[in-house]
CSV table of C-alpha atoms in Angstrom, one decimal:
chain,number,residue,atom,x,y,z
A,1,GLU,CA,0.0,-0.1,-0.2
A,2,ASP,CA,1.2,3.5,-0.7
A,3,GLN,CA,2.4,5.3,2.1
A,4,VAL,CA,4.0,9.1,2.9
A,5,THR,CA,5.3,10.1,6.2
A,6,GLN,CA,6.4,13.6,6.6
A,7,SER,CA,8.8,14.9,9.5
A,8,PRO,CA,9.0,16.7,11.7
A,9,GLU,CA,5.3,17.3,12.2
A,10,ALA,CA,6.1,20.9,13.5
A,11,LEU,CA,8.9,23.2,13.0
A,12,ARG,CA,9.5,26.5,14.2
A,13,LEU,CA,12.4,28.8,12.9
A,14,GLN,CA,13.8,32.1,13.4
A,15,GLU,CA,13.9,34.5,10.7
A,16,GLY,CA,16.8,33.8,8.6
A,17,GLU,CA,17.4,30.0,10.0
A,18,SER,CA,17.4,27.4,6.9
A,19,SER,CA,16.0,24.0,7.6
A,20,SER,CA,14.7,21.3,5.9
A,21,LEU,CA,11.3,19.2,6.0
A,22,ASN,CA,11.5,15.3,5.2
A,23,CYS,CA,9.2,13.2,3.2
A,24,SER,CA,9.1,9.6,3.4
A,25,TYR,CA,7.4,7.2,0.6
A,26,THR,CA,6.7,3.9,-0.1
A,27,VAL,CA,4.9,3.5,-3.8
A,28,SER,CA,4.8,0.7,-6.5
A,29,GLY,CA,5.8,2.6,-8.8
A,30,LEU,CA,6.7,6.4,-8.5
A,31,ARG,CA,5.2,8.8,-11.3
A,32,GLY,CA,5.7,11.8,-9.4
A,33,LEU,CA,6.4,13.3,-6.0
A,34,PHE,CA,4.3,16.4,-5.4
A,35,TRP,CA,5.1,19.1,-2.9
A,36,TYR,CA,2.3,22.0,-1.8
A,37,ARG,CA,2.1,24.7,0.4
A,38,GLN,CA,-1.3,25.0,2.7
A,39,ASP,CA,-2.2,28.3,4.5
A,40,PRO,CA,-5.0,27.7,6.8
A,41,GLY,CA,-8.6,27.7,5.9
A,42,LYS,CA,-7.1,27.6,2.5
A,43,GLY,CA,-6.8,24.5,-0.5
A,44,PRO,CA,-3.2,23.2,-0.9
A,45,GLU,CA,-0.9,25.3,-3.7
A,46,PHE,CA,0.9,23.2,-5.9
A,47,LEU,CA,4.7,24.0,-5.6
A,48,PHE,CA,6.9,21.4,-7.3
A,49,THR,CA,6.8,17.9,-8.9
A,50,LEU,CA,9.8,15.8,-9.0
A,51,TYR,CA,10.1,12.7,-11.4
A,52,SER,CA,12.9,10.8,-10.9
A,53,ALA,CA,15.8,10.3,-8.1
A,54,GLY,CA,18.4,12.8,-8.5
A,55,GLU,CA,16.1,15.5,-9.3
A,56,GLU,CA,16.0,19.2,-8.0
A,57,LYS,CA,13.5,22.3,-8.3
A,58,GLU,CA,13.6,25.6,-7.0
A,59,LYS,CA,11.5,28.4,-5.9
A,60,GLU,CA,12.7,31.5,-4.5
A,61,ARG,CA,13.5,30.3,-0.9
A,62,LEU,CA,12.5,26.6,-1.5
A,63,LYS,CA,14.5,23.8,-2.9
A,64,ALA,CA,13.0,20.3,-3.3
A,65,THR,CA,15.1,17.2,-4.0
A,66,LEU,CA,14.4,13.4,-4.7
A,67,THR,CA,16.1,9.8,-3.7
A,68,LYS,CA,14.3,6.6,-4.4
A,69,LYS,CA,13.0,6.6,-0.8
A,70,GLU,CA,12.6,10.0,0.0
A,71,SER,CA,12.3,13.9,-0.8
A,72,PHE,CA,13.4,16.9,1.1
A,73,LEU,CA,12.2,20.3,1.0
A,74,HIS,CA,14.8,23.1,2.1
A,75,ILE,CA,14.2,26.4,3.0
A,76,THR,CA,16.5,28.6,2.9
A,77,ALA,CA,16.6,32.0,5.2
A,78,PRO,CA,13.0,31.8,5.6
A,79,LYS,CA,10.5,34.7,6.0
A,80,PRO,CA,7.8,35.2,8.3
A,81,GLU,CA,5.4,34.7,5.4
A,82,ASP,CA,6.6,31.2,4.4
A,83,SER,CA,4.8,30.0,7.5
A,84,ALA,CA,2.5,27.3,6.4
A,85,THR,CA,1.8,23.8,6.1
A,86,TYR,CA,4.1,22.0,3.7
A,87,LEU,CA,2.5,18.8,1.8
A,88,CYS,CA,4.3,15.8,0.4
A,89,ALA,CA,2.4,13.6,-2.0
A,90,VAL,CA,3.1,10.8,-4.6
A,91,GLN,CA,1.2,9.5,-7.5
A,92,ASP,CA,1.4,5.9,-8.0
A,93,GLY,CA,2.5,5.0,-11.6
A,94,SER,CA,1.0,1.5,-11.2
A,95,SER,CA,-2.3,2.6,-11.0
A,96,ASN,CA,-4.4,4.1,-13.9
A,97,THR,CA,-5.0,7.4,-12.0
A,98,GLY,CA,-4.1,10.7,-11.5
A,99,LYS,CA,-4.9,10.7,-7.7
A,100,LEU,CA,-2.3,11.8,-4.8
A,101,ILE,CA,-1.7,10.3,-1.7
A,102,PHE,CA,-0.8,12.8,0.8
A,103,GLY,CA,1.1,12.8,4.0
A,104,GLN,CA,0.1,14.6,7.3
A,105,GLY,CA,2.3,17.6,6.3
A,106,THR,CA,4.6,19.7,8.2
A,107,THR,CA,3.3,23.1,10.0
A,108,LEU,CA,6.3,25.2,9.7
A,109,GLN,CA,6.1,28.6,11.9
A,110,VAL,CA,9.0,31.5,10.8
A,111,LYS,CA,9.4,34.1,13.5
A,112,PRO,CA,10.2,37.3,13.0
B,1,ASP,CA,-6.1,31.6,-7.8
B,2,SER,CA,-6.3,28.0,-8.6
B,3,GLY,CA,-9.0,28.6,-11.2
B,4,VAL,CA,-11.0,25.7,-9.3
B,5,THR,CA,-14.1,27.2,-7.6
B,6,GLN,CA,-16.3,25.3,-4.7
B,7,THR,CA,-19.6,26.1,-3.4
B,8,PRO,CA,-20.7,26.7,-0.5
B,9,LYS,CA,-17.6,27.9,1.7
B,10,HIS,CA,-19.6,26.9,4.5
B,11,LEU,CA,-22.1,24.5,5.7
B,12,ILE,CA,-23.9,23.9,8.8
B,13,THR,CA,-26.5,21.3,9.6
B,14,ALA,CA,-27.9,18.6,11.6
B,15,THR,CA,-27.1,15.1,12.1
B,16,GLY,CA,-29.2,13.0,9.9
B,17,GLN,CA,-29.4,15.5,7.1
B,18,ARG,CA,-28.3,15.6,3.5
B,19,VAL,CA,-26.2,18.0,1.7
B,20,THR,CA,-24.7,18.8,-1.7
B,21,LEU,CA,-20.9,20.4,-2.4
B,22,ARG,CA,-20.3,21.8,-5.7
B,23,CYS,CA,-17.0,22.1,-7.6
B,24,SER,CA,-16.4,23.8,-11.1
B,25,PRO,CA,-12.9,22.4,-12.2
B,26,ARG,CA,-10.0,25.0,-14.0
B,27,SER,CA,-10.9,25.4,-17.6
B,28,GLY,CA,-10.0,22.7,-19.7
B,29,ASP,CA,-9.3,20.2,-17.2
B,30,LEU,CA,-11.5,16.9,-17.5
B,31,SER,CA,-10.8,15.2,-14.3
B,32,VAL,CA,-12.2,16.0,-10.7
B,33,TYR,CA,-11.0,14.7,-7.5
B,34,TRP,CA,-12.9,14.8,-4.0
B,35,TYR,CA,-10.6,14.4,-0.8
B,36,GLN,CA,-11.8,15.2,2.5
B,37,GLN,CA,-9.6,16.8,5.2
B,38,SER,CA,-10.1,16.3,8.9
B,39,LEU,CA,-7.4,17.4,11.7
B,40,ASP,CA,-6.6,13.8,12.6
B,41,GLN,CA,-6.8,12.0,9.1
B,42,GLY,CA,-5.2,14.6,6.8
B,43,LEU,CA,-6.0,14.8,3.3
B,44,GLN,CA,-7.8,11.6,2.0
B,45,PHE,CA,-8.6,10.8,-1.4
B,46,LEU,CA,-12.7,9.9,-2.1
B,47,ILE,CA,-13.1,9.5,-5.4
B,48,GLN,CA,-11.9,10.7,-9.3
B,49,TYR,CA,-14.2,11.4,-11.9
B,50,TYR,CA,-12.9,11.8,-15.8
B,51,ASN,CA,-14.3,13.1,-18.4
B,52,GLY,CA,-18.0,12.0,-16.8
B,53,GLU,CA,-16.9,8.4,-15.2
B,54,GLU,CA,-16.1,7.4,-12.5
B,55,ARG,CA,-12.2,6.6,-12.3
B,56,ALA,CA,-10.7,5.3,-9.0
B,57,LYS,CA,-12.6,5.1,-5.9
B,58,GLY,CA,-10.7,5.8,-2.3
B,59,ASN,CA,-12.1,5.5,1.2
B,60,ILE,CA,-15.5,7.1,0.5
B,61,LEU,CA,-18.5,6.2,2.7
B,62,GLU,CA,-21.1,4.2,1.3
B,63,ARG,CA,-23.6,7.3,2.3
B,64,PHE,CA,-21.6,9.7,0.2
B,65,SER,CA,-21.8,9.9,-3.7
B,66,ALA,CA,-20.3,11.7,-6.7
B,67,GLN,CA,-20.9,12.7,-10.2
B,68,GLN,CA,-19.8,14.9,-12.9
B,69,PHE,CA,-22.0,16.0,-15.4
B,70,PRO,CA,-21.6,17.1,-19.0
B,71,ASP,CA,-20.4,20.4,-18.6
B,72,LEU,CA,-17.5,19.0,-16.5
B,73,HIS,CA,-18.7,20.6,-12.9
B,74,SER,CA,-19.1,18.0,-10.1
B,75,GLU,CA,-21.0,17.3,-7.2
B,76,LEU,CA,-20.5,15.4,-4.2
B,77,ASN,CA,-23.7,14.7,-2.0
B,78,LEU,CA,-23.2,13.5,1.6
B,79,SER,CA,-26.5,12.2,3.3
B,80,SER,CA,-27.6,10.6,6.8
B,81,LEU,CA,-25.0,12.9,8.2
B,82,GLU,CA,-22.8,12.3,11.1
B,83,LEU,CA,-20.9,14.1,13.8
B,84,GLY,CA,-17.7,12.5,12.3
B,85,ASP,CA,-18.5,13.8,9.1
B,86,SER,CA,-17.4,17.4,10.1
B,87,ALA,CA,-14.5,18.5,7.7
B,88,LEU,CA,-13.0,20.3,5.0
B,89,TYR,CA,-14.0,18.9,1.5
B,90,PHE,CA,-11.7,19.6,-1.2
B,91,CYS,CA,-12.1,19.3,-4.9
B,92,ALA,CA,-9.3,19.3,-7.2
B,93,SER,CA,-9.0,19.2,-10.7
B,94,SER,CA,-6.3,18.2,-13.5
B,95,GLN,CA,-6.0,17.5,-17.6
B,96,GLY,CA,-6.0,14.2,-17.9
B,97,PRO,CA,-6.9,10.9,-16.1
B,98,ALA,CA,-4.0,9.5,-15.0
B,99,TYR,CA,-1.2,12.1,-16.1
B,100,ASN,CA,1.9,12.8,-14.1
B,101,SER,CA,0.3,16.4,-13.4
B,102,PRO,CA,-0.3,18.1,-10.6
B,103,LEU,CA,-3.8,18.6,-8.9
B,104,HIS,CA,-4.9,22.1,-8.5
B,105,PHE,CA,-7.3,22.7,-5.4
B,106,GLY,CA,-10.1,24.7,-4.6
B,107,ASN,CA,-10.6,26.4,-1.3
B,108,GLY,CA,-12.9,23.9,0.0
B,109,THR,CA,-16.3,23.7,1.8
B,110,ARG,CA,-16.3,23.5,5.4
B,111,LEU,CA,-18.9,21.2,6.7
B,112,THR,CA,-20.0,21.6,10.4
B,113,VAL,CA,-22.5,18.5,11.5
B,114,THR,CA,-24.3,19.7,14.7
């Protein structure tokens, strides 16, 4: 069964203090790994898709990387506006559907 | 703005009642997905429709049903509501049935069952 585990559950950082969020996954055949950002009371907002081990994607202060078993979301010099819940999800290539299986998320709080 | 529209934003109803949640996908997207998000369960996949036909089913209760209409909008019907059905219900859309493309989410309907 496909499974996604994110750690830590919550992370508090000072503004400018870089860190990483982890996403471990088990899937029959990975079609894609997705990162989303979710603000309170809003729907998840798409950030990145990674397709194969070794791939990296960057957007502003965020950088996502992928290995065969996990993905990392690196946050460099975060700002308070980066505070949100970050969700990781996988798409199983062995199933004929585009559904995503989500982890529980990491709630990031960045203090000024 | 993701382009996915969900109505209503909030819904408060009593146990035993029936409600309908509506979703309009992004222009050009043929797939619609429904997810349930509660505090202890995270985002749980319920069901996917592609171009009017059911494509995949997840942890959807028998009391819940969905459909996608010819104009591609979708409705999620929840009946015989229980307190535990209180949650955020999200709709998402994507272009194809099973592409490796991201899902784009609406801002959800918050359902409160009293």
